[in-house]
Amino acid sequence: MKKSIGANTIIYPTPVFVIGTYDKSGKPNVMTASWGGICCSVPPSVAISLRKATYTFGNIMEQKAFTINIPSLSHVKEADYFGIATGKTTDKFSATGLTPVKSDIVNAPYIKEFLFNLECKVIHTLEIGLHTQFIGEIVDIKVDEDGLGETGLPDIEKIKPFLYDPGSSNYYGIGEYLGKAFSIGESF
Amino acid sequence: MKKSIGANTIIYPTPVFVIGTYDKSGKPNVMTASWGGICCSVPPSVAISLRKATYTFGNIMEQKAFTINIPSLSHVKEADYFGIATGKTTDKFSATGLTPVKSDIVNAPYIKEFLFNLECKVIHTLEIGLHTQFIGEIVDIKVDEDGLGETGLPDIEKIKPFLYDPGSSNYYGIGEYLGKAFSIGESF
């Protein structure tokens, strides 16, 4: 039996993206956002949605660039803080002791201590409603050696990302391996 | 030490959305897509990106509506199959024995046996490149009683969704509870 729960922004899984930007003066900022995901394979692109009221919104409008930094389990507290504090009045890097590194490709900082960093340049901006969607072309991905598998590719089991449940406002880790995509469903 | 792995469509977590649509003749179809995510709070909206070559692309252009059905661990095989087969030549509902139910709000079918179903009407269409992005306003969410918690709200631990790792093409479950958002990071 199905129950209607009304219109709501709940879906599973929802990511925890830490967005890195510079403001006009070059001050690095980070903000946690969960509205987004990959949106195109060619060019490789990712979408993030932000409210105009955020400091990051103004930074992206100014710089047309951002990074997405994926927090590991060990940084869940920092990632949550980045969604609570505002860069308007706070230096979030100083507060947490994390290190901003200027991207060599786009005008945005990534977080040195986070294992997985995407560097993006804005190619589309779409007004939807309360949120504005920025589509960033992924121009490079930097991965810490600690997050690489034996093949030299990023390894989710080493990176240990986590996710957000918008229904309960809880964070959850990544669970057990279930099988290979484009393979385990072949037998129907 | 960071290593550049080049431009790629890898991010964590990436969802497994099963998109439900009708074709011109009213035949229900489902397709698995992993490029997407929530994109606005007001109106509550979700983005999905599809290649023009898919059967679902034509269906959404025709009907301006779709559902997103979230598979549970028990349906990982069906979800994978829905990303392999094409609705052009296959009746995926017949093949898997799952049941299409016509939404009472939008002209799209949802999967009865999947616990969590979003009903969406298209409010924006954006050409990005290989993929076209459809933004759907979430007009209702249907949840099976088996997926509801004691408060009457959807419970991720009962729904048991899973995720896709685009780097390895593997599926992973949802892991352990880590803490409360907008709370555990307050102490910085």
mmCIF file of C-alpha atoms in Angstrom:
data_model
loop_
_atom_site.group_PDB
_atom_site.id
_atom_site.type_symbol
_atom_site.label_atom_id
_atom_site.label_comp_id
_atom_site.label_asym_id
_atom_site.label_seq_id
_atom_site.Cartn_x
_atom_site.Cartn_y
_atom_site.Cartn_z
ATOM 1 C CA MET A 1 0.000 0.000 0.000
ATOM 2 C CA LYS A 2 1.442 3.381 -1.085
ATOM 3 C CA LYS A 3 1.101 6.543 0.958
ATOM 4 C CA SER A 4 1.347 10.045 -0.537
ATOM 5 C CA ILE A 5 3.765 12.217 1.447
ATOM 6 C CA GLY A 6 3.395 15.303 -0.761
ATOM 7 C CA ALA A 7 5.941 17.266 -2.775
ATOM 8 C CA ASN A 8 9.333 17.168 -1.071
ATOM 9 C CA THR A 9 13.060 17.196 -1.833
ATOM 10 C CA ILE A 10 13.877 13.672 -0.726
ATOM 11 C CA ILE A 11 15.845 11.248 -2.869
ATOM 12 C CA TYR A 12 18.406 8.497 -2.194
ATOM 13 C CA PRO A 13 21.342 8.792 -2.184
ATOM 14 C CA THR A 14 21.941 12.538 -1.876
ATOM 15 C CA PRO A 15 25.576 13.709 -1.977
ATOM 16 C CA VAL A 16 27.670 15.864 0.333
ATOM 17 C CA PHE A 17 29.591 18.223 -1.940
ATOM 18 C CA VAL A 18 31.986 20.745 -0.414
ATOM 19 C CA ILE A 19 32.191 23.611 -2.906
ATOM 20 C CA GLY A 20 35.433 25.610 -3.037
ATOM 21 C CA THR A 21 35.517 29.197 -4.358
ATOM 22 C CA TYR A 22 37.422 32.471 -4.133
ATOM 23 C CA ASP A 23 35.744 35.775 -3.387
ATOM 24 C CA LYS A 24 36.648 39.069 -5.122
ATOM 25 C CA SER A 25 39.558 39.648 -2.756
ATOM 26 C CA GLY A 26 40.919 36.138 -3.279
ATOM 27 C CA LYS A 27 39.771 34.787 0.082
ATOM 28 C CA PRO A 28 39.072 31.044 -0.217
ATOM 29 C CA ASN A 29 35.715 29.754 0.968
ATOM 30 C CA VAL A 30 34.043 26.363 1.212
ATOM 31 C CA MET A 31 30.350 25.520 1.514
ATOM 32 C CA THR A 32 28.537 22.215 1.745
ATOM 33 C CA ALA A 33 25.761 21.628 -0.795
ATOM 34 C CA SER A 34 23.669 18.522 -1.392
ATOM 35 C CA TRP A 35 21.605 19.574 -4.391
ATOM 36 C CA GLY A 36 23.555 18.332 -7.406
ATOM 37 C CA GLY A 37 25.085 15.494 -9.392
ATOM 38 C CA ILE A 38 26.766 14.560 -12.668
ATOM 39 C CA CYS A 39 24.716 15.955 -15.574
ATOM 40 C CA CYS A 40 26.608 15.183 -18.811
ATOM 41 C CA SER A 41 29.289 12.783 -20.088
ATOM 42 C CA VAL A 42 30.568 14.926 -23.004
ATOM 43 C CA PRO A 43 31.656 17.471 -21.904
ATOM 44 C CA PRO A 44 32.043 15.830 -18.491
ATOM 45 C CA SER A 45 29.880 18.081 -16.320
ATOM 46 C CA VAL A 46 28.407 18.353 -12.866
ATOM 47 C CA ALA A 47 25.460 20.416 -11.613
ATOM 48 C CA ILE A 48 25.220 22.154 -8.249
ATOM 49 C CA SER A 49 22.337 24.322 -7.024
ATOM 50 C CA LEU A 50 22.777 27.200 -4.604
ATOM 51 C CA ARG A 51 20.611 29.884 -3.041
ATOM 52 C CA LYS A 52 21.476 33.446 -4.019
ATOM 53 C CA ALA A 53 21.849 34.292 -0.325
ATOM 54 C CA THR A 54 24.990 32.163 0.017
ATOM 55 C CA TYR A 55 28.474 33.644 -0.124
ATOM 56 C CA THR A 56 29.455 30.929 -2.583
ATOM 57 C CA PHE A 57 26.765 32.053 -5.038
ATOM 58 C CA GLY A 58 28.387 35.482 -5.413
ATOM 59 C CA ASN A 59 31.840 33.925 -5.670
ATOM 60 C CA ILE A 60 30.814 31.628 -8.527
ATOM 61 C CA MET A 61 29.061 34.486 -10.356
ATOM 62 C CA GLU A 62 32.323 36.426 -10.057
ATOM 63 C CA GLN A 63 34.867 33.700 -10.856
ATOM 64 C CA LYS A 64 32.833 31.321 -13.077
ATOM 65 C CA ALA A 65 34.724 28.490 -11.415
ATOM 66 C CA PHE A 66 34.457 26.174 -8.418
ATOM 67 C CA THR A 67 35.807 22.924 -7.024
ATOM 68 C CA ILE A 68 33.885 20.015 -5.537
ATOM 69 C CA ASN A 69 35.694 18.351 -2.670
ATOM 70 C CA ILE A 70 34.411 14.989 -1.469
ATOM 71 C CA PRO A 71 34.738 14.527 2.286
ATOM 72 C CA SER A 72 35.755 11.172 3.749
ATOM 73 C CA LEU A 73 34.297 9.671 6.940
ATOM 74 C CA SER A 74 37.138 11.287 8.868
ATOM 75 C CA HIS A 75 35.901 14.763 7.855
ATOM 76 C CA VAL A 76 32.162 14.456 8.472
ATOM 77 C CA LYS A 77 32.317 17.067 11.246
ATOM 78 C CA GLU A 78 34.149 19.581 9.026
ATOM 79 C CA ALA A 79 31.755 18.970 6.137
ATOM 80 C CA ASP A 80 28.773 19.606 8.397
ATOM 81 C CA TYR A 81 30.368 22.797 9.727
ATOM 82 C CA PHE A 82 30.884 24.053 6.159
ATOM 83 C CA GLY A 83 27.101 23.868 5.720
ATOM 84 C CA ILE A 84 26.386 25.755 8.943
ATOM 85 C CA ALA A 85 28.852 28.684 8.944
ATOM 86 C CA THR A 86 28.886 31.442 6.321
ATOM 87 C CA GLY A 87 31.945 32.739 4.490
ATOM 88 C CA LYS A 88 30.523 36.263 4.791
ATOM 89 C CA THR A 89 31.691 36.461 8.385
ATOM 90 C CA THR A 90 33.926 33.414 8.857
ATOM 91 C CA ASP A 91 37.209 32.058 7.529
ATOM 92 C CA LYS A 92 36.210 28.405 7.454
ATOM 93 C CA PHE A 93 39.710 27.221 6.528
ATOM 94 C CA SER A 94 41.218 28.916 9.586
ATOM 95 C CA ALA A 95 38.425 27.622 11.808
ATOM 96 C CA THR A 96 38.996 23.989 10.799
ATOM 97 C CA GLY A 97 42.725 24.047 10.125
ATOM 98 C CA LEU A 98 42.239 22.682 6.600
ATOM 99 C CA THR A 99 44.411 23.905 3.739
ATOM 100 C CA PRO A 100 43.230 25.661 0.545
ATOM 101 C CA VAL A 101 45.270 24.888 -2.582
ATOM 102 C CA LYS A 102 44.835 27.019 -5.686
ATOM 103 C CA SER A 103 43.820 24.918 -8.678
ATOM 104 C CA ASP A 104 46.338 24.997 -11.511
ATOM 105 C CA ILE A 105 43.470 25.084 -14.047
ATOM 106 C CA VAL A 106 40.524 27.106 -12.700
ATOM 107 C CA ASN A 107 40.354 30.088 -10.379
ATOM 108 C CA ALA A 108 39.124 28.168 -7.343
ATOM 109 C CA PRO A 109 40.711 26.475 -4.327
ATOM 110 C CA TYR A 110 40.501 22.806 -3.401
ATOM 111 C CA ILE A 111 40.952 21.254 0.018
ATOM 112 C CA LYS A 112 44.341 19.578 0.361
ATOM 113 C CA GLU A 113 43.227 17.174 3.100
ATOM 114 C CA PHE A 114 40.181 15.883 1.173
ATOM 115 C CA LEU A 115 41.167 12.933 -1.011
ATOM 116 C CA PHE A 116 38.991 13.681 -4.053
ATOM 117 C CA ASN A 117 38.759 17.108 -5.751
ATOM 118 C CA LEU A 118 36.961 18.102 -8.948
ATOM 119 C CA GLU A 119 37.936 21.324 -10.739
ATOM 120 C CA CYS A 120 35.106 22.947 -12.680
ATOM 121 C CA LYS A 121 34.477 25.931 -14.936
ATOM 122 C CA VAL A 122 30.900 27.199 -15.254
ATOM 123 C CA ILE A 123 29.332 26.550 -18.676
ATOM 124 C CA HIS A 124 25.627 27.129 -17.863
ATOM 125 C CA THR A 125 23.626 29.001 -15.230
ATOM 126 C CA LEU A 126 19.913 28.250 -14.844
ATOM 127 C CA GLU A 127 17.433 30.021 -12.570
ATOM 128 C CA ILE A 128 14.995 27.429 -11.244
ATOM 129 C CA GLY A 129 13.376 29.050 -8.203
ATOM 130 C CA LEU A 130 14.833 29.381 -4.725
ATOM 131 C CA HIS A 131 17.964 27.748 -6.150
ATOM 132 C CA THR A 132 20.147 28.678 -9.109
ATOM 133 C CA GLN A 133 21.796 25.787 -10.892
ATOM 134 C CA PHE A 134 25.411 26.077 -12.008
ATOM 135 C CA ILE A 135 26.689 23.530 -14.492
ATOM 136 C CA GLY A 136 30.425 23.101 -14.295
ATOM 137 C CA GLU A 137 32.535 21.375 -16.884
ATOM 138 C CA ILE A 138 34.882 19.040 -15.008
ATOM 139 C CA VAL A 139 38.278 20.040 -16.385
ATOM 140 C CA ASP A 140 40.341 17.823 -14.081
ATOM 141 C CA ILE A 141 40.083 15.583 -11.039
ATOM 142 C CA LYS A 142 42.820 15.476 -8.414
ATOM 143 C CA VAL A 143 43.018 12.432 -6.184
ATOM 144 C CA ASP A 144 45.292 11.963 -3.218
ATOM 145 C CA GLU A 145 47.551 8.908 -3.414
ATOM 146 C CA ASP A 146 45.768 7.568 -0.335
ATOM 147 C CA GLY A 147 42.549 7.452 -2.375
ATOM 148 C CA LEU A 148 43.944 5.566 -5.356
ATOM 149 C CA GLY A 149 43.582 1.840 -5.930
ATOM 150 C CA GLU A 150 46.206 -0.511 -7.316
ATOM 151 C CA THR A 151 45.239 0.404 -10.898
ATOM 152 C CA GLY A 152 45.954 4.084 -10.291
ATOM 153 C CA LEU A 153 42.251 4.952 -10.398
ATOM 154 C CA PRO A 154 40.218 6.396 -7.511
ATOM 155 C CA ASP A 155 38.979 3.721 -5.113
ATOM 156 C CA ILE A 156 35.678 4.420 -3.325
ATOM 157 C CA GLU A 157 36.609 1.989 -0.558
ATOM 158 C CA LYS A 158 39.745 4.023 0.183
ATOM 159 C CA ILE A 159 38.131 7.429 -0.283
ATOM 160 C CA LYS A 160 35.280 6.454 2.078
ATOM 161 C CA PRO A 161 32.765 9.141 1.042
ATOM 162 C CA PHE A 162 29.420 9.429 2.794
ATOM 163 C CA LEU A 163 25.938 10.656 1.946
ATOM 164 C CA TYR A 164 23.118 12.796 3.251
ATOM 165 C CA ASP A 165 19.528 11.739 3.827
ATOM 166 C CA PRO A 166 17.356 14.840 3.282
ATOM 167 C CA GLY A 167 14.375 13.059 4.881
ATOM 168 C CA SER A 168 15.978 12.603 8.287
ATOM 169 C CA SER A 169 18.878 15.109 7.986
ATOM 170 C CA ASN A 170 21.261 12.291 8.854
ATOM 171 C CA TYR A 171 24.596 11.301 7.361
ATOM 172 C CA TYR A 172 25.303 7.695 6.387
ATOM 173 C CA GLY A 173 28.434 5.921 5.198
ATOM 174 C CA ILE A 174 28.898 3.788 2.093
ATOM 175 C CA GLY A 175 27.995 0.149 2.637
ATOM 176 C CA GLU A 176 28.882 -3.224 1.190
ATOM 177 C CA TYR A 177 29.789 -4.083 -2.405
ATOM 178 C CA LEU A 178 26.700 -5.400 -4.204
ATOM 179 C CA GLY A 179 27.855 -6.248 -7.710
ATOM 180 C CA LYS A 180 29.010 -5.016 -11.091
ATOM 181 C CA ALA A 181 26.859 -2.593 -13.098
ATOM 182 C CA PHE A 182 25.913 -3.477 -16.688
ATOM 183 C CA SER A 183 26.539 -7.063 -15.682
ATOM 184 C CA ILE A 184 24.471 -8.454 -12.792
ATOM 185 C CA GLY A 185 21.196 -7.626 -14.586
ATOM 186 C CA GLU A 186 22.148 -9.284 -17.874
ATOM 187 C CA SER A 187 20.292 -12.508 -17.196
ATOM 188 C CA PHE A 188 16.686 -11.236 -17.522
ATOM 189 C CA MET B 1 50.439 14.027 -2.802
ATOM 190 C CA LYS B 2 47.712 14.657 -5.375
ATOM 191 C CA LYS B 3 47.576 12.945 -8.732
ATOM 192 C CA SER B 4 45.698 14.365 -11.733
ATOM 193 C CA ILE B 5 43.432 11.744 -13.302
ATOM 194 C CA GLY B 6 42.043 14.033 -16.011
ATOM 195 C CA ALA B 7 38.492 15.133 -16.787
ATOM 196 C CA ASN B 8 36.030 12.382 -15.890
ATOM 197 C CA THR B 9 32.465 11.848 -14.666
ATOM 198 C CA ILE B 10 33.270 10.417 -11.259
ATOM 199 C CA ILE B 11 31.687 11.697 -8.072
ATOM 200 C CA TYR B 12 30.566 10.110 -4.789
ATOM 201 C CA PRO B 13 27.850 9.115 -4.153
ATOM 202 C CA THR B 14 26.135 8.737 -7.543
ATOM 203 C CA PRO B 15 22.487 7.645 -7.505
ATOM 204 C CA VAL B 16 20.607 4.827 -9.220
ATOM 205 C CA PHE B 17 17.396 6.389 -10.523
ATOM 206 C CA VAL B 18 14.888 4.226 -12.370
ATOM 207 C CA ILE B 19 12.967 6.591 -14.650
ATOM 208 C CA GLY B 20 9.366 5.673 -15.504
ATOM 209 C CA THR B 21 7.661 7.010 -18.669
ATOM 210 C CA TYR B 22 4.930 6.252 -21.193
ATOM 211 C CA ASP B 23 5.536 6.211 -24.930
ATOM 212 C CA LYS B 24 3.082 7.632 -27.494
ATOM 213 C CA SER B 25 1.031 4.456 -27.472
ATOM 214 C CA GLY B 26 0.849 4.366 -23.688
ATOM 215 C CA LYS B 27 3.363 1.538 -23.240
ATOM 216 C CA PRO B 28 5.153 1.949 -19.901
ATOM 217 C CA ASN B 29 8.948 1.925 -19.890
ATOM 218 C CA VAL B 30 11.654 2.155 -17.249
ATOM 219 C CA MET B 31 15.298 3.101 -17.626
ATOM 220 C CA THR B 32 18.122 3.400 -15.118
ATOM 221 C CA ALA B 33 20.007 6.705 -15.057
ATOM 222 C CA SER B 34 22.716 7.883 -12.705
ATOM 223 C CA TRP B 35 23.270 11.434 -13.913
ATOM 224 C CA GLY B 36 21.018 13.565 -11.705
ATOM 225 C CA GLY B 37 20.020 14.842 -8.286
ATOM 226 C CA ILE B 38 17.831 17.324 -6.446
ATOM 227 C CA CYS B 39 18.268 20.797 -7.958
ATOM 228 C CA CYS B 40 15.850 23.183 -6.201
ATOM 229 C CA SER B 41 13.894 23.397 -2.946
ATOM 230 C CA VAL B 42 11.125 25.775 -4.148
ATOM 231 C CA PRO B 43 9.644 24.449 -6.362
ATOM 232 C CA PRO B 44 10.919 21.054 -5.183
ATOM 233 C CA SER B 45 12.751 19.819 -8.269
ATOM 234 C CA VAL B 46 15.030 17.077 -9.459
ATOM 235 C CA ALA B 47 17.327 16.953 -12.493
ATOM 236 C CA ILE B 48 17.990 13.913 -14.675
ATOM 237 C CA SER B 49 20.205 13.810 -17.763
ATOM 238 C CA LEU B 50 19.598 11.475 -20.693
ATOM 239 C CA ARG B 51 21.091 10.811 -24.101
ATOM 240 C CA LYS B 52 18.812 11.558 -27.050
ATOM 241 C CA ALA B 53 19.340 7.976 -28.247
ATOM 242 C CA THR B 54 17.374 6.526 -25.324
ATOM 243 C CA TYR B 55 13.722 5.522 -25.624
ATOM 244 C CA THR B 56 13.006 7.431 -22.414
ATOM 245 C CA PHE B 57 14.264 10.685 -23.971
ATOM 246 C CA GLY B 58 11.540 10.592 -26.642
ATOM 247 C CA ASN B 59 8.924 9.612 -24.079
ATOM 248 C CA ILE B 60 9.722 12.570 -21.830
ATOM 249 C CA MET B 61 9.765 14.976 -24.793
ATOM 250 C CA GLU B 62 6.295 13.646 -25.655
ATOM 251 C CA GLN B 63 4.705 13.458 -22.200
ATOM 252 C CA LYS B 64 6.623 16.162 -20.277
ATOM 253 C CA ALA B 65 6.443 13.881 -17.253
ATOM 254 C CA PHE B 66 8.386 11.072 -15.577
ATOM 255 C CA THR B 67 8.717 9.214 -12.311
ATOM 256 C CA ILE B 68 11.864 8.377 -10.374
ATOM 257 C CA ASN B 69 11.711 5.024 -8.659
ATOM 258 C CA ILE B 70 14.354 4.226 -6.070
ATOM 259 C CA PRO B 71 15.383 0.561 -6.058
ATOM 260 C CA SER B 72 16.053 -1.272 -2.790
ATOM 261 C CA LEU B 73 18.841 -3.815 -2.265
ATOM 262 C CA SER B 74 16.365 -6.548 -3.205
ATOM 263 C CA HIS B 75 15.981 -5.060 -6.701
ATOM 264 C CA VAL B 76 19.610 -4.395 -7.662
ATOM 265 C CA LYS B 77 19.434 -6.970 -10.450
ATOM 266 C CA GLU B 78 16.270 -5.442 -11.950
ATOM 267 C CA ALA B 79 17.723 -1.914 -11.692
ATOM 268 C CA ASP B 80 20.845 -3.017 -13.544
ATOM 269 C CA TYR B 81 18.769 -4.722 -16.248
ATOM 270 C CA PHE B 82 16.781 -1.492 -16.748
ATOM 271 C CA GLY B 83 20.060 0.197 -17.680
ATOM 272 C CA ILE B 84 21.057 -2.535 -20.142
ATOM 273 C CA ALA B 85 17.880 -3.285 -22.135
ATOM 274 C CA THR B 86 16.097 -0.741 -24.337
ATOM 275 C CA GLY B 87 12.374 -0.021 -24.348
ATOM 276 C CA LYS B 88 12.534 0.295 -28.131
ATOM 277 C CA THR B 89 12.531 -3.489 -28.499
ATOM 278 C CA THR B 90 11.739 -4.780 -24.996
ATOM 279 C CA ASP B 91 8.852 -4.670 -22.514
ATOM 280 C CA LYS B 92 10.971 -4.370 -19.383
ATOM 281 C CA PHE B 93 7.966 -4.719 -17.052
ATOM 282 C CA SER B 94 6.995 -8.063 -18.598
ATOM 283 C CA ALA B 95 10.600 -9.240 -18.570
ATOM 284 C CA THR B 96 11.019 -8.600 -14.834
ATOM 285 C CA GLY B 97 7.465 -9.220 -13.639
ATOM 286 C CA LEU B 98 7.285 -5.795 -12.007
ATOM 287 C CA THR B 99 4.048 -3.785 -12.093
ATOM 288 C CA PRO B 100 3.516 -0.337 -13.658
ATOM 289 C CA VAL B 101 1.004 1.883 -11.855
ATOM 290 C CA LYS B 102 -0.296 5.027 -13.561
ATOM 291 C CA SER B 103 0.413 8.119 -11.481
ATOM 292 C CA ASP B 104 -2.748 9.922 -10.381
ATOM 293 C CA ILE B 105 -1.005 13.291 -10.983
ATOM 294 C CA VAL B 106 1.341 13.081 -13.981
ATOM 295 C CA ASN B 107 1.220 11.041 -17.177
ATOM 296 C CA ALA B 108 3.892 8.538 -16.178
ATOM 297 C CA PRO B 109 3.986 5.129 -14.510
ATOM 298 C CA TYR B 110 5.709 4.232 -11.266
ATOM 299 C CA ILE B 111 6.880 0.788 -10.138
ATOM 300 C CA LYS B 112 4.530 -0.721 -7.569
ATOM 301 C CA GLU B 113 7.166 -3.000 -6.035
ATOM 302 C CA PHE B 114 9.727 -0.196 -5.495
ATOM 303 C CA LEU B 115 9.171 1.450 -2.112
ATOM 304 C CA PHE B 116 9.917 5.071 -3.059
ATOM 305 C CA ASN B 117 8.442 6.844 -6.111
ATOM 306 C CA LEU B 118 8.711 10.498 -7.142
ATOM 307 C CA GLU B 119 6.206 11.939 -9.617
ATOM 308 C CA CYS B 120 7.576 14.778 -11.750
ATOM 309 C CA LYS B 121 6.437 17.200 -14.437
ATOM 310 C CA VAL B 122 9.078 18.747 -16.677
ATOM 311 C CA ILE B 123 9.637 22.475 -16.066
ATOM 312 C CA HIS B 124 12.991 22.970 -17.870
ATOM 313 C CA THR B 125 14.940 21.228 -20.628
ATOM 314 C CA LEU B 126 18.619 22.076 -21.072
ATOM 315 C CA GLU B 127 20.929 20.875 -23.841
ATOM 316 C CA ILE B 128 24.383 20.355 -22.361
ATOM 317 C CA GLY B 129 26.220 18.092 -24.807
ATOM 318 C CA LEU B 130 25.883 14.336 -25.165
ATOM 319 C CA HIS B 131 23.205 14.558 -22.466
ATOM 320 C CA THR B 132 20.033 16.641 -22.265
ATOM 321 C CA GLN B 133 18.991 17.658 -18.774
ATOM 322 C CA PHE B 134 15.330 17.498 -17.775
ATOM 323 C CA ILE B 135 14.305 19.338 -14.646
ATOM 324 C CA GLY B 136 11.183 17.897 -13.110
ATOM 325 C CA GLU B 137 9.089 19.560 -10.456
ATOM 326 C CA ILE B 138 8.379 16.928 -7.814
ATOM 327 C CA VAL B 139 4.588 17.099 -7.509
ATOM 328 C CA ASP B 140 4.206 14.174 -5.122
ATOM 329 C CA ILE B 141 6.144 11.325 -3.518
ATOM 330 C CA LYS B 142 4.558 7.937 -2.942
ATOM 331 C CA VAL B 143 6.103 5.670 -0.331
ATOM 332 C CA ASP B 144 5.151 2.090 0.400
ATOM 333 C CA GLU B 145 4.115 1.428 4.000
ATOM 334 C CA ASP B 146 7.108 -0.919 4.276
ATOM 335 C CA GLY B 147 9.375 2.105 3.664
ATOM 336 C CA LEU B 148 7.858 4.379 6.291
ATOM 337 C CA GLY B 149 9.264 4.924 9.768
ATOM 338 C CA GLU B 150 7.300 5.279 12.977
ATOM 339 C CA THR B 151 6.743 8.992 12.339
ATOM 340 C CA GLY B 152 5.061 8.279 9.010
ATOM 341 C CA LEU B 153 8.021 9.661 7.066
ATOM 342 C CA PRO B 154 10.230 7.688 4.666
ATOM 343 C CA ASP B 155 12.978 5.757 6.476
ATOM 344 C CA ILE B 156 16.213 5.222 4.538
ATOM 345 C CA GLU B 157 17.063 2.225 6.729
ATOM 346 C CA LYS B 158 13.827 0.520 5.668
ATOM 347 C CA ILE B 159 13.964 1.616 2.027
ATOM 348 C CA LYS B 160 17.553 0.323 1.735
ATOM 349 C CA PRO B 161 18.563 2.234 -1.419
ATOM 350 C CA PHE B 162 21.967 1.732 -2.970
ATOM 351 C CA LEU B 163 24.399 3.740 -5.070
ATOM 352 C CA TYR B 164 26.585 3.530 -8.149
ATOM 353 C CA ASP B 165 30.314 4.153 -8.351
ATOM 354 C CA PRO B 166 31.029 5.504 -11.859
ATOM 355 C CA GLY B 167 34.764 4.965 -11.330
ATOM 356 C CA SER B 168 34.555 1.195 -10.886
ATOM 357 C CA SER B 169 31.037 0.564 -12.305
ATOM 358 C CA ASN B 170 30.144 -1.134 -9.035
ATOM 359 C CA TYR B 171 27.047 -0.875 -6.867
ATOM 360 C CA TYR B 172 27.336 -0.314 -3.123
ATOM 361 C CA GLY B 173 24.788 -0.308 -0.311
ATOM 362 C CA ILE B 174 24.139 2.385 2.270
ATOM 363 C CA GLY B 175 26.335 2.079 5.338
ATOM 364 C CA GLU B 176 26.235 3.034 8.974
ATOM 365 C CA TYR B 177 24.618 6.089 10.582
ATOM 366 C CA LEU B 178 27.245 8.796 11.112
ATOM 367 C CA GLY B 179 25.425 11.671 12.764
ATOM 368 C CA LYS B 180 22.941 14.495 12.440
ATOM 369 C CA ALA B 181 23.398 17.181 9.774
ATOM 370 C CA PHE B 182 23.443 20.849 10.832
ATOM 371 C CA SER B 183 24.419 19.584 14.253
ATOM 372 C CA ILE B 184 27.614 17.514 14.512
ATOM 373 C CA GLY B 185 29.695 20.323 12.985
ATOM 374 C CA GLU B 186 28.405 23.047 15.304
ATOM 375 C CA SER B 187 31.339 22.929 17.658
ATOM 376 C CA PHE B 188 34.007 24.501 15.409
#
